[in-house]
Amino acid sequence: MPFGTCSVKNGNPCTYSPAGKWTKTYEKVKVLEKSVLTEISELICAAGGKITVIKHGQQSEAGKSNINNADSREQQAYNPVMDFEEFKEEINQSDEPHAW
């Protein structure tokens, strides 16, 4: 169910019924001459209510350079249980790619 459930139809599956154009789009980037949708984009639904983006599907991934450039003291403050310096050493010893 790519459009999830409909709050107007008491949680039944959404039937995509757009009425109008997307608003709150990101105008600086175009794909096929259309503005990009973001988490704040909205589209009025013909059944009532709004169609919104719940999950954008993109994921960020930290690589070795992100870890090596991170401030260890700052990271230690965010996660005091983990020894960030030890984590850095572990990552740099391993040549296998990681998804963090």
XYZ file of C-alpha atoms in Angstrom:
100
model
C 0.000 0.000 0.000
C 2.160 2.880 -1.200
C -0.290 5.498 0.073
C -0.981 3.965 3.493
C -4.277 4.454 5.261
C -6.806 7.252 4.983
C -7.755 9.192 8.092
C -10.859 10.525 6.329
C -12.031 6.958 5.558
C -11.504 5.651 9.121
C -8.117 4.046 8.460
C -9.128 2.188 5.292
C -6.584 1.998 2.458
C -5.941 5.275 0.695
C -7.137 5.579 -2.877
C -4.928 8.220 -4.449
C -7.332 10.987 -5.486
C -5.358 14.194 -5.969
C -7.210 17.487 -6.300
C -4.901 20.224 -7.469
C -1.132 20.550 -7.297
C 1.468 19.741 -4.655
C 2.289 22.662 -2.362
C 5.343 23.319 -0.185
C 7.643 21.736 -2.771
C 11.396 22.349 -3.002
C 11.684 24.777 -5.897
C 15.501 24.839 -6.164
C 15.711 21.287 -7.557
C 13.726 19.975 -10.522
C 13.166 16.400 -11.708
C 11.605 16.146 -15.166
C 10.897 19.883 -14.857
C 8.850 19.350 -11.659
C 9.763 20.606 -8.180
C 10.952 18.004 -5.681
C 8.666 16.805 -2.870
C 9.887 16.863 0.730
C 8.512 15.825 4.124
C 6.548 19.078 4.333
C 4.948 18.819 0.867
C 1.148 18.550 0.746
C -1.512 17.690 -1.813
C -5.251 18.177 -1.304
C -7.180 14.910 -1.637
C -10.523 14.737 -3.470
C -11.881 12.564 -0.629
C -10.994 15.320 1.850
C -7.892 15.921 3.884
C -4.296 16.131 2.666
C -1.866 13.708 1.095
C 1.590 14.040 2.655
C 4.975 12.343 2.438
C 5.373 10.000 5.418
C 8.663 8.326 4.510
C 10.898 9.793 1.841
C 12.901 6.585 1.267
C 16.322 8.225 1.372
C 18.851 7.267 4.004
C 22.052 8.912 5.057
C 25.062 6.779 5.737
C 28.162 7.735 7.681
C 31.423 6.673 6.095
C 34.956 6.465 7.504
C 35.665 10.102 6.647
C 32.569 11.227 8.607
C 33.694 9.202 11.615
C 37.297 10.399 11.389
C 36.213 14.045 11.094
C 33.810 13.837 14.046
C 34.811 15.513 17.299
C 35.388 12.665 19.791
C 34.485 14.801 22.828
C 31.221 15.869 21.217
C 30.358 12.284 20.241
C 31.187 11.120 23.772
C 28.725 13.717 25.110
C 25.975 12.411 22.772
C 26.640 8.786 23.701
C 28.563 8.530 26.985
C 28.264 4.719 27.071
C 30.395 4.287 23.948
C 34.143 4.986 23.734
C 34.227 6.952 20.469
C 38.035 6.890 20.151
C 37.965 3.094 20.393
C 35.175 3.013 17.803
C 37.278 5.172 15.432
C 40.221 2.795 15.778
C 38.002 -0.207 15.099
C 36.556 1.386 11.978
C 39.964 2.371 10.639
C 41.354 -1.144 11.158
C 38.582 -2.710 9.142
C 38.578 -2.562 5.359
C 35.037 -3.908 5.110
C 32.328 -1.376 4.251
C 29.870 -0.660 7.051
C 26.362 0.762 7.116
C 25.944 2.866 10.254
